[in-house]
Short mmCIF file of C-alpha atoms in Angstrom, two decimals:
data_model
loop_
_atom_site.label_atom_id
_atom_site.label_comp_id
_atom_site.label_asym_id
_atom_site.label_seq_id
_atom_site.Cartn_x
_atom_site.Cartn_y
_atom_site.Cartn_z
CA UNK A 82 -36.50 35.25 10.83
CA UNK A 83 -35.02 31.81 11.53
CA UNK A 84 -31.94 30.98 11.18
CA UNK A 85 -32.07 28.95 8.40
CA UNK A 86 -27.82 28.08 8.36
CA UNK A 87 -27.00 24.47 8.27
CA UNK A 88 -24.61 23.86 10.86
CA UNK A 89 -20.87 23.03 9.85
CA UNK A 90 -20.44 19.41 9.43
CA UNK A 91 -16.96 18.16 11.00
CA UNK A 92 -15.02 16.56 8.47
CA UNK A 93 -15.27 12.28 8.36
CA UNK A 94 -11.84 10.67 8.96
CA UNK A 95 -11.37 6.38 7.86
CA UNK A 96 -10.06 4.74 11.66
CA UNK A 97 -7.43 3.07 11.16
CA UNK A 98 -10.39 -0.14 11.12
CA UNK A 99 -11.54 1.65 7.83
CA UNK A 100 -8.00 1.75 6.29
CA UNK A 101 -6.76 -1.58 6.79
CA UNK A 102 -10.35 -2.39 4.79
CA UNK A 103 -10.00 -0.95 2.03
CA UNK A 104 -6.31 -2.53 1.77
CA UNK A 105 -7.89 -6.16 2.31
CA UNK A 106 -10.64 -5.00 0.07
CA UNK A 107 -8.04 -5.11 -2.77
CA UNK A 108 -7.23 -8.47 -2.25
CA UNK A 109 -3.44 -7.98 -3.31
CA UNK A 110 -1.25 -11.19 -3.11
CA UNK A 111 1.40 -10.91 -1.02
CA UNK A 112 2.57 -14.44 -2.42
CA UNK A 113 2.31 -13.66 -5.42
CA UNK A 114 4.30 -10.43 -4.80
CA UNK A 115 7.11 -12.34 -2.90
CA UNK A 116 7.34 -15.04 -5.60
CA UNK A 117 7.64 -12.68 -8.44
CA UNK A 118 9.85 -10.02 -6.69
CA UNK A 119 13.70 -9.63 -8.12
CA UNK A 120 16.87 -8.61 -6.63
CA UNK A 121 16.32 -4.27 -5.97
CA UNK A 122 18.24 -1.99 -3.66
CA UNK A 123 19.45 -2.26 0.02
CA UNK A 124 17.12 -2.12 2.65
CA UNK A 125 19.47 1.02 4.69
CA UNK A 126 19.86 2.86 0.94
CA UNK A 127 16.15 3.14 0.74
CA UNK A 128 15.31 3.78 4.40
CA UNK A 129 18.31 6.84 4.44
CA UNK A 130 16.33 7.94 1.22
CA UNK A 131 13.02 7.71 3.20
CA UNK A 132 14.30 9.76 6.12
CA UNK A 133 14.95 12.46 3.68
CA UNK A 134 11.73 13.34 2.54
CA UNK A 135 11.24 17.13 1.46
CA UNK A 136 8.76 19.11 4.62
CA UNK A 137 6.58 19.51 0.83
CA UNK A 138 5.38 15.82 0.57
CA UNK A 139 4.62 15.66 3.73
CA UNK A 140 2.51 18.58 3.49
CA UNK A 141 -1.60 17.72 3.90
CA UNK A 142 -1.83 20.64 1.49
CA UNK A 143 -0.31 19.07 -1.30
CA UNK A 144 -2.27 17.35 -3.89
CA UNK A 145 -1.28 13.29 -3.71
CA UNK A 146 -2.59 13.49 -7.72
CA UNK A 147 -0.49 16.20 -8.33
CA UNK A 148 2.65 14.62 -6.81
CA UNK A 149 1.93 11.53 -8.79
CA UNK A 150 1.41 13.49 -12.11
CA UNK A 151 4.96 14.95 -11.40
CA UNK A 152 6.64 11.87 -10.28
CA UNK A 153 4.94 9.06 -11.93
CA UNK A 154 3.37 11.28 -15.12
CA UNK A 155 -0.01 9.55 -13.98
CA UNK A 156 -2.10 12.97 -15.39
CA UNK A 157 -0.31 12.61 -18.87
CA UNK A 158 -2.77 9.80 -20.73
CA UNK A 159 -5.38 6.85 -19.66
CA UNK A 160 -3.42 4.42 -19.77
CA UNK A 161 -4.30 1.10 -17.29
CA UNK A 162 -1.87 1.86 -14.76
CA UNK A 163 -2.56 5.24 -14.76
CA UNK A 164 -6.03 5.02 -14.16
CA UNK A 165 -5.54 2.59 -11.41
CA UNK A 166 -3.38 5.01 -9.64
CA UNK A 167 -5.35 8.18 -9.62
CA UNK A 168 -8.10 6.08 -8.57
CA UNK A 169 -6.09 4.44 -5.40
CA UNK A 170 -4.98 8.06 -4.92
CA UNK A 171 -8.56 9.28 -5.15
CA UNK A 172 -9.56 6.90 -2.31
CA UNK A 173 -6.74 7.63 -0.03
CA UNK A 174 -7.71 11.38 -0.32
CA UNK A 175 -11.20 10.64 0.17
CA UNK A 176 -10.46 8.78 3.66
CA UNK A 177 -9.40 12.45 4.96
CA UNK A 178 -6.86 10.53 6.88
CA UNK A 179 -2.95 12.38 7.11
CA UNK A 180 -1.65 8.73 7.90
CA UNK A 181 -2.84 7.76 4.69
CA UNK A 182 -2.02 10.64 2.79
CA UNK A 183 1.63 10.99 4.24
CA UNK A 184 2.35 7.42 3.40
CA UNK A 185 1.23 7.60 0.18
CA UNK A 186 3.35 10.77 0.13
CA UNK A 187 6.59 8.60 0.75
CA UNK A 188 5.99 6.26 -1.87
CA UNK A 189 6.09 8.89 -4.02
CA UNK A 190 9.35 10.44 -2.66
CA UNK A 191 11.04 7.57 -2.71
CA UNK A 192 10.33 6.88 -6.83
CA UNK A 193 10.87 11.15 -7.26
CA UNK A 194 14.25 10.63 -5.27
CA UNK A 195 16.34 8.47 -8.18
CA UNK A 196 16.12 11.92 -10.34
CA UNK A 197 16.40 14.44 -7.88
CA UNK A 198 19.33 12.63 -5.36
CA UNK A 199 20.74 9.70 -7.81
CA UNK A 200 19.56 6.33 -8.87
CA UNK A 201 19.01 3.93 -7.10
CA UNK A 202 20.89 0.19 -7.83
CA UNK A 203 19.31 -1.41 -9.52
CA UNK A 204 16.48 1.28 -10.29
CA UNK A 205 13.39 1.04 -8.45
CA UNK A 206 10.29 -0.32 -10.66
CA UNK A 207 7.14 1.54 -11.15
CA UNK A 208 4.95 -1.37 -13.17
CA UNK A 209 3.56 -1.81 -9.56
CA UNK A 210 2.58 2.13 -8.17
CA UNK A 211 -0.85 1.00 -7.11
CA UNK A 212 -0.67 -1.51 -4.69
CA UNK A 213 2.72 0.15 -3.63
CA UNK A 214 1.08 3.22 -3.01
CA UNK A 215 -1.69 1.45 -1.29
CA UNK A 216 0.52 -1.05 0.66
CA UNK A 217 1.69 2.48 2.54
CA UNK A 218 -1.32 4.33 2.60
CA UNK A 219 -3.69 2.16 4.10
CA UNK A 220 -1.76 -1.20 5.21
CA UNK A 221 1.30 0.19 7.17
CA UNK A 222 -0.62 4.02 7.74
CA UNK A 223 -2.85 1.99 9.77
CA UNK A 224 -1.35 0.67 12.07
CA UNK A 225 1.96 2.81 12.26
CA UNK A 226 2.29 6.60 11.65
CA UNK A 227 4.00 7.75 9.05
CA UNK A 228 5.77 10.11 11.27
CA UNK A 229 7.41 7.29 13.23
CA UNK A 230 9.12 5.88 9.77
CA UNK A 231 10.85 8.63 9.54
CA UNK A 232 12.25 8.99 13.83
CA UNK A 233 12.07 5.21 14.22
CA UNK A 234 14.84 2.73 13.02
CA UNK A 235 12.95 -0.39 13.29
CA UNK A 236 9.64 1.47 11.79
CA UNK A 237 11.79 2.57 9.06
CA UNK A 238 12.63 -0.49 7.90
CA UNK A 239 9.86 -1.64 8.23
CA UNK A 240 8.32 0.71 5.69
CA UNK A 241 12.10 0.17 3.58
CA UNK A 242 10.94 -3.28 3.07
CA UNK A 243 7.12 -3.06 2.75
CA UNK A 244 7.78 -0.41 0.27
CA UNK A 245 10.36 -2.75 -1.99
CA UNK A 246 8.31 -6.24 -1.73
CA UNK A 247 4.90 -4.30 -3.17
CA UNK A 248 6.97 -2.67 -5.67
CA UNK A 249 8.51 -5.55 -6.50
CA UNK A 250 11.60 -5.94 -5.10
CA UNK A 251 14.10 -8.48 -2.96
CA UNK A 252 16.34 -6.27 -0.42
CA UNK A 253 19.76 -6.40 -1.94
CA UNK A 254 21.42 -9.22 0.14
CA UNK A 255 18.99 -11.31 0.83
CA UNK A 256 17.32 -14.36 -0.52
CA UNK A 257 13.45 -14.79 -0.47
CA UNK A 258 12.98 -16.25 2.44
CA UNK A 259 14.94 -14.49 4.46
CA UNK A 260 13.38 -10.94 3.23
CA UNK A 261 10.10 -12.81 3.90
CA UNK A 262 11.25 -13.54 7.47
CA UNK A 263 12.35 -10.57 8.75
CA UNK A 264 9.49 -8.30 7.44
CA UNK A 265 6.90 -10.95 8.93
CA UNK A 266 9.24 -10.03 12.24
CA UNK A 267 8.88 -6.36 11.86
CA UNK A 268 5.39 -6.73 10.42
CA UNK A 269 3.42 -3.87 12.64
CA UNK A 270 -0.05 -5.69 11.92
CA UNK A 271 0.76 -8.75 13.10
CA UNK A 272 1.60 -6.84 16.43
CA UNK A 273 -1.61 -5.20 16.88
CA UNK A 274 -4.14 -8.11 17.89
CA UNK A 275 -7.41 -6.58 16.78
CA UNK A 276 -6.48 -5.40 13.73
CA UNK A 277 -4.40 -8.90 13.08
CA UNK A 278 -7.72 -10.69 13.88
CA UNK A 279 -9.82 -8.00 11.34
CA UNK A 280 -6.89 -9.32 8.25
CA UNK A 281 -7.32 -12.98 9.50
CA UNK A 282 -10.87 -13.02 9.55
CA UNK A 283 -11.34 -11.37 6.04
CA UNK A 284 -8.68 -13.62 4.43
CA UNK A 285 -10.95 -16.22 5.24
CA UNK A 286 -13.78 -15.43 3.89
CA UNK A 287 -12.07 -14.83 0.80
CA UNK A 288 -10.73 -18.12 1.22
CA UNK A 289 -14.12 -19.63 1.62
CA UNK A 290 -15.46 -17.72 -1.81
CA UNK A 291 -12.75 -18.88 -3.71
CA UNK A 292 -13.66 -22.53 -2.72
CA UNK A 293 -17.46 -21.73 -3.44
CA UNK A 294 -16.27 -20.41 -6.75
CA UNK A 295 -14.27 -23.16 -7.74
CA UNK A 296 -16.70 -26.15 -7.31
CA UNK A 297 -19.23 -24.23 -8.69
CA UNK A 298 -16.86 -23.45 -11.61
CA UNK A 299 -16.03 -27.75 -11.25
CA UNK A 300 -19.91 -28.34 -10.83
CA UNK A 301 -20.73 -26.39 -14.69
CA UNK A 302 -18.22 -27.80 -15.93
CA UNK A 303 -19.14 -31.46 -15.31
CA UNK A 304 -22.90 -30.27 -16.67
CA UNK A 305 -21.24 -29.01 -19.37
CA UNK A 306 -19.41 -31.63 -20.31
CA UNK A 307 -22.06 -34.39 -19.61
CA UNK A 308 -24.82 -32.45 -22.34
#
């Protein structure tokens, strides 16, 4: 007889391409985030904290869900937020990607680490997990390994201050603009031409929709207001 055995499918990983998509896909606004972000910790407190992770986070084994029902209690109720982060953490397991896990991963560390190795000052804000969590996973993860946050000083700050502007945060020491400056300097994306041109192009299209939208939004309300 036959053999009638479907042959093993290999497992589908997100390119980096695929990551950086999904992050534009969520249209987060980075100047919105900038404007609204408040005075948080320093920049070399978080990054030593980063460089500490536990071998366990970093583990592909370990459930990202489970993590975030132990750090952020995102398993206990439905609330909003909570339903927006297991989703975002869905996704990210669902692009089969370690980059994307393991930065996810250190998001999460970084949040567990103010009860297991002392608060940070001021405390580090959770009202933003999601697009935290995603800012790691599949805006830095794509273009930078995870791996090289940890070994690399100007990677790690990188992450440090990616990490602290999506959750909300100014670095401790520095004004607006010049936190905006010097993570547009370190900015890894920016550095990596055909990705850059993938996040140009899709900001303006968006750009273009929200103009459509608007006069059309303009247009009704002129018919509206002439009947």
């Amino acid at each position: 007889m036959a053999d009638r055995t479907e042959p093993a499918m290999e497992p589908v990983f997100d390119s980096a391409e695929q990551l950086l998509q999904r992050w534009l896909d969520r249209d987060d606004d980075v100047d919105a985030a900038w404007q609204q972000a408040v005075p948080g910790p320093s920049v070399d407190v978080v990054g030593s904290r980063l460089s500490s992770i536990p071998k366990s986070f970093l583990d592909d084994r370990v459930s990202l869900l489970g993590l975030a029902g132990d750090v952020l209690g995102a398993d206990r109720g439905r609330t909003p937020a909570s339903t927006e982060i297991v989703q975002l953490l869905t996704d990210v397991a669902q692009t089969r990607s370690s980059a994307a896990r393991r930065g996810a991963a250190i998001a999460l560390w970084l949040w567990a680490s103010e009860d297991l190795l002392g608060a940070f000052t001021p405390r580090l804000e959770t009202a933003h997990a999601s697009r935290t969590l995603a800012a790691l996973a599949l805006r830095l993860a794509a273009v930078v390994d995870p791996s090289e946050w940890i070994s690399d000083a100007e990677r790690r700050d990188e992450a440090a201050r990616t990490f602290l502007l999506w959750s909300g945060a100014l670095p401790a020491g520095e004004d607006r603009e010049t936190a905006r400056s010097v993570l547009d300097m370190r900015d890894s994306l920016q550095r990596n031409g055909a990705l850059a041109a993938a996040a140009a192009e899709h900001a303006h299209r968006l750009e273009v929709t929200r103009a459509l939208n608007d006069a059309r939004a303009r247009e009704a309300a002129a018919r509206y207001t002439h009947e």
